Amino acid sequence: MLLTEAQLETFDKEGYVFLPEVYSQAEIDVLMGEVPGIFALDRVENVREKTGKSVRTTFAAHTFNEAFRRLGRHPRMIEPVRQILGGEVYMHQYKINAKAAFDGDVWQWHQDYGTWARDDAMPEARAMNIALFLEDVTEFNGALMFIPRSHKKGVIEAGHDLETTSYPLWTIDEDTISKLVAEGGIVSPKGPAGSVIMFHSTLVHGSPSNMSPFDRTIVYLSLCHVENHIRQFKRPEWIAHRDFDPIVPLADDCLMELAGKSAAAE
Ligand code: SIN
Ligand code: MN
């Protein structure tokens, strides 16, 4: 799957592109069928909310679950990113973000490349996210918020917030956010399960807490150009990966091959 000229232009100008219903409900069922089992695992990759009640993020599920391994090499995820980044890519980070009903906490305003540069010494912002909605994302359940065009500002000064949530993050102060929003506004792409968002690694974004009774699970592949691999290995390997080999995409029907089977840990 490749992006059209118009989509490439939107990505360059606005910093993101929203692609509704890229995956079928049957494909989403294969992935979602694995999620409760993954969240129930007693593994270091499962980071819980401050309450301890629910999982906030599962890192690196592509390394221990077959369905998510396949998603990590799925052509509809890999090809459009290779197109934007102009070459082969490797997996820098892989996360399933739960944002559980009633319990899902905020993600403060930040840029992903801010963290990748400061913590992992990634040389350039030649990396990005492609995210797949595993459940419907609505105005109620903690949709992502983007500040359009903020990716053009480069790396913005940030502070390391170790307090607000259970997960440390380099966050941007309120004055800066106010100025950026005065220029670019805020958008919040919403849509059914199966929809995809691609966004630039310097696009400023965050998401509010989920006080609704609806879970909001999104899986993020953070892909990096192979020449732009990280140079510093401060964070655990399951957060900032060290396999810099190019990802070779699988067949387009690779998820459907698992339909009706359990793809449990292998
Ligand atoms: C992120 O910014 O990395 C995650 C935000 C979210 O899942 O709401
Ligand atoms: Mn982020």
Coordinates of C-alpha atoms and ligand atoms in Angstrom, one line a residue:
M1 CA 0.0 0.0 0.0
L2 CA 1.5 3.3 -1.1
L3 CA 0.3 6.8 -0.3
T4 CA -1.0 9.1 -3.1
E5 CA 0.7 12.4 -4.0
A6 CA -2.1 14.2 -2.2
Q7 CA -1.5 12.1 1.0
L8 CA 2.2 12.7 0.8
E9 CA 1.6 16.4 0.5
T10 CA -0.7 16.4 3.5
F11 CA 1.8 14.5 5.6
D12 CA 4.6 16.9 4.7
K13 CA 2.4 20.0 5.3
E14 CA 0.4 19.0 8.3
G15 CA 2.7 16.4 9.9
Y16 CA 0.2 13.5 9.8
V17 CA -2.1 11.6 7.6
F18 CA -5.3 9.7 8.6
L19 CA -6.3 6.6 6.7
P20 CA -9.7 5.2 7.7
E21 CA -10.4 1.5 7.6
V22 CA -7.1 0.1 6.2
Y23 CA -7.6 -3.2 8.0
S24 CA -10.8 -5.3 7.9
Q25 CA -12.7 -6.2 11.1
A26 CA -11.6 -9.9 10.6
E27 CA -7.9 -8.8 10.7
I28 CA -8.6 -6.6 13.8
D29 CA -10.3 -9.6 15.4
V30 CA -7.1 -11.6 15.0
L31 CA -5.1 -9.0 16.8
M32 CA -7.6 -8.0 19.4
G33 CA -8.2 -11.7 20.2
E34 CA -4.6 -11.8 21.5
V35 CA -4.7 -8.6 23.6
P36 CA -6.4 -9.9 26.8
G37 CA -3.9 -12.7 27.0
I38 CA -0.9 -10.3 26.4
F39 CA -2.1 -7.9 29.1
A40 CA -2.5 -10.8 31.6
L41 CA 1.2 -11.9 31.2
D42 CA 3.5 -11.2 34.0
R43 CA 6.2 -9.7 31.8
V44 CA 8.5 -6.6 32.2
E45 CA 7.1 -5.3 28.9
N46 CA 3.7 -4.7 30.5
V47 CA 3.8 -1.2 32.1
R48 CA 0.8 -0.6 34.3
E49 CA -1.0 2.6 35.0
K50 CA -0.3 4.4 38.4
T51 CA -3.4 2.7 39.8
G52 CA -1.8 -0.7 39.2
K53 CA -5.2 -1.7 37.8
S54 CA -4.7 -1.8 34.1
V55 CA -1.9 -2.1 31.5
R56 CA -0.9 1.3 30.1
T57 CA 1.5 0.0 27.4
T58 CA 2.8 -3.3 26.3
F59 CA 6.2 -3.0 24.7
A60 CA 7.7 -5.2 22.0
A61 CA 4.7 -7.6 21.6
H62 CA 6.2 -8.4 18.1
T63 CA 9.0 -10.3 19.9
F64 CA 6.7 -12.7 21.8
N65 CA 3.3 -12.9 20.1
E66 CA 2.9 -14.3 16.5
A67 CA -0.1 -12.1 15.5
F68 CA 1.8 -8.9 16.5
R69 CA 5.0 -10.2 15.0
R70 CA 3.2 -10.4 11.7
L71 CA 1.7 -6.9 12.1
G72 CA 5.2 -5.6 12.7
R73 CA 6.1 -6.8 9.2
H74 CA 2.8 -6.1 7.5
P75 CA 3.1 -4.5 4.1
R76 CA 0.3 -2.0 4.8
M77 CA 2.3 -0.8 7.8
I78 CA 5.8 -1.0 6.3
E79 CA 5.5 0.2 2.7
P80 CA 4.0 3.7 3.3
V81 CA 6.7 4.4 5.9
R82 CA 9.5 3.3 3.6
Q83 CA 7.9 5.6 1.0
I84 CA 8.1 8.6 3.3
L85 CA 11.5 7.8 4.9
G86 CA 13.0 7.0 1.5
G87 CA 14.5 3.6 2.1
E88 CA 14.7 0.5 4.3
V89 CA 13.4 0.7 7.9
Y90 CA 13.9 -1.2 11.2
M91 CA 11.7 -1.3 14.3
H92 CA 12.8 1.2 16.8
Q93 CA 9.9 0.7 19.2
Y94 CA 6.7 -1.2 19.3
K95 CA 3.8 -0.6 21.7
I96 CA 0.2 -1.5 22.3
N97 CA -1.3 1.4 24.2
A98 CA -4.4 0.4 26.1
K99 CA -5.9 3.5 27.6
A100 CA -8.4 1.4 29.5
A101 CA -12.0 2.4 30.2
F102 CA -12.1 4.7 33.3
D103 CA -8.4 4.1 34.1
G104 CA -6.4 5.1 31.0
D105 CA -4.2 8.1 32.0
V106 CA -3.0 11.1 30.0
W107 CA 0.0 11.2 27.6
Q108 CA 1.4 14.7 28.2
W109 CA 2.3 17.0 25.2
H110 CA 5.5 15.7 23.6
Q111 CA 7.4 14.9 20.5
D112 CA 8.5 11.3 20.0
Y113 CA 11.8 12.3 18.4
G114 CA 12.5 14.5 21.5
T115 CA 12.8 11.2 23.5
W116 CA 14.6 9.3 20.7
A117 CA 17.2 12.0 20.3
R118 CA 17.8 12.7 24.1
D119 CA 17.6 9.1 25.4
D120 CA 18.6 7.0 22.4
A121 CA 20.9 9.4 20.4
M122 CA 19.0 8.8 17.2
P123 CA 20.9 11.1 14.8
E124 CA 18.0 12.6 12.8
A125 CA 14.2 12.8 12.8
R126 CA 14.2 10.2 10.1
A127 CA 11.8 7.9 11.9
M128 CA 8.1 8.0 12.5
N129 CA 5.0 6.3 13.9
I130 CA 2.4 4.4 12.1
A131 CA -0.5 3.6 14.4
L132 CA -3.4 1.1 14.0
F133 CA -6.7 1.5 15.9
L134 CA -7.6 -1.9 17.4
E135 CA -10.8 -0.4 18.8
D136 CA -13.0 2.5 17.7
V137 CA -11.5 5.9 18.7
T138 CA -14.1 8.5 19.6
E139 CA -14.3 11.9 21.3
F140 CA -14.9 10.0 24.6
N141 CA -12.1 7.5 25.0
G142 CA -8.9 9.4 24.9
A143 CA -8.2 10.1 21.2
L144 CA -4.8 11.4 20.2
M145 CA -4.5 15.2 19.8
F146 CA -2.1 16.6 17.3
I147 CA -0.9 20.2 16.7
P148 CA -0.8 20.4 12.9
R149 CA 2.4 21.8 11.4
S150 CA 4.3 21.7 14.7
H151 CA 6.7 19.1 13.1
K152 CA 8.2 22.0 11.2
K153 CA 9.7 23.5 14.5
G154 CA 12.4 20.8 14.9
V155 CA 13.2 19.5 18.3
I156 CA 11.5 21.7 21.0
E157 CA 12.9 22.2 24.5
A158 CA 11.4 19.7 26.9
G159 CA 11.6 18.6 30.6
H160 CA 11.8 15.1 31.8
D161 CA 8.5 14.4 33.6
L162 CA 9.0 11.5 36.0
E163 CA 5.9 12.3 38.1
T164 CA 2.7 12.7 36.2
T165 CA 2.1 9.2 34.9
S166 CA 3.7 5.8 35.4
Y167 CA 5.9 6.3 32.4
P168 CA 8.7 8.9 32.1
L169 CA 8.4 11.3 29.2
W170 CA 10.1 14.4 27.8
T171 CA 7.2 16.9 27.9
I172 CA 6.7 20.4 26.5
D173 CA 5.7 23.4 28.7
E174 CA 2.3 25.1 28.6
D175 CA 3.5 28.4 27.2
T176 CA 5.1 26.7 24.2
I177 CA 2.0 24.5 23.7
S178 CA -0.2 27.7 23.8
K179 CA 1.9 29.4 21.1
L180 CA 2.0 26.3 18.9
V181 CA -1.8 25.8 19.2
A182 CA -2.4 29.5 18.4
E183 CA -0.6 28.9 15.1
G184 CA -1.7 25.4 14.2
G185 CA -4.8 24.6 16.2
I186 CA -5.5 21.0 17.5
V187 CA -6.9 18.1 15.6
S188 CA -8.0 14.8 16.9
P189 CA -8.5 12.1 14.2
K190 CA -11.2 9.6 15.2
G191 CA -12.5 6.6 13.4
P192 CA -13.4 2.9 13.5
A193 CA -11.1 0.0 14.4
G194 CA -8.9 -0.7 11.5
S195 CA -8.0 2.9 10.8
V196 CA -4.4 4.0 10.6
I197 CA -2.6 7.2 11.5
M198 CA 0.9 8.1 10.3
F199 CA 2.6 11.0 12.0
H200 CA 6.0 12.8 11.9
S201 CA 8.4 12.2 14.7
T202 CA 8.6 15.9 15.6
L203 CA 4.8 16.4 15.5
V204 CA 3.7 17.6 18.9
H205 CA 0.9 15.4 20.3
G206 CA -0.7 14.0 23.5
S207 CA -3.9 12.5 24.6
P208 CA -6.3 13.0 27.5
S209 CA -7.4 10.4 30.1
N210 CA -10.1 8.0 29.3
M211 CA -13.0 8.5 31.7
S212 CA -15.5 6.7 29.4
P213 CA -16.6 3.1 29.8
F214 CA -15.0 2.3 26.4
D215 CA -11.5 0.9 26.1
R216 CA -9.2 2.5 23.4
T217 CA -6.5 0.2 22.2
I218 CA -4.0 1.5 19.6
V219 CA -0.8 -0.3 18.4
Y220 CA 2.2 1.9 17.4
L221 CA 5.1 0.9 15.2
S222 CA 7.9 3.4 15.5
L223 CA 10.0 2.8 12.4
C224 CA 13.4 4.3 11.7
H225 CA 15.5 4.5 8.5
V226 CA 18.2 1.8 8.9
E227 CA 21.1 4.3 8.4
N228 CA 19.6 6.5 11.2
H229 CA 19.8 3.8 13.9
I230 CA 20.2 4.8 17.6
R231 CA 23.7 5.3 18.9
Q232 CA 23.1 5.1 22.6
F233 CA 21.8 2.1 24.5
K234 CA 20.6 3.6 27.8
R235 CA 17.1 2.3 27.7
P236 CA 16.2 -1.4 27.9
E237 CA 16.3 -3.3 24.6
W238 CA 12.5 -4.0 24.8
I239 CA 11.9 -0.2 24.8
A240 CA 14.5 0.9 22.3
H241 CA 15.3 -2.0 20.0
R242 CA 18.8 -2.8 18.7
D243 CA 18.0 -5.0 15.7
F244 CA 18.8 -2.7 12.9
D245 CA 18.2 -5.2 10.1
P246 CA 15.7 -4.0 7.4
I247 CA 12.2 -5.3 7.9
V248 CA 11.1 -7.6 5.1
P249 CA 7.4 -7.3 4.7
L250 CA 5.2 -10.5 4.7
A251 CA 2.3 -11.2 2.4
D252 CA -0.8 -9.0 2.6
D253 CA -3.0 -11.8 3.9
C254 CA -0.6 -12.9 6.7
L255 CA -3.0 -11.9 9.5
M256 CA -5.9 -13.8 7.9
E257 CA -3.8 -17.0 7.9
L258 CA -4.2 -16.8 11.7
A259 CA -8.0 -16.3 11.7
G260 CA -9.7 -18.8 13.9
K261 CA -6.4 -20.0 15.4
S262 CA -4.7 -19.0 18.6
A263 CA -1.5 -17.0 17.9
A264 CA -0.3 -17.3 21.4
A265 CA 3.3 -16.9 22.4
E266 CA 5.8 -18.9 20.4
Ligands
SIN1 C1 2.2 8.3 22.5 O1 2.2 9.5 22.3 O2 3.2 7.6 22.4 C2 0.9 7.6 22.9 C3 -0.3 8.4 23.0 C4 -1.5 7.5 23.2 O3 -1.5 6.3 22.9 O4 -2.5 8.1 23.5
MN2 MN 4.2 9.9 21.4

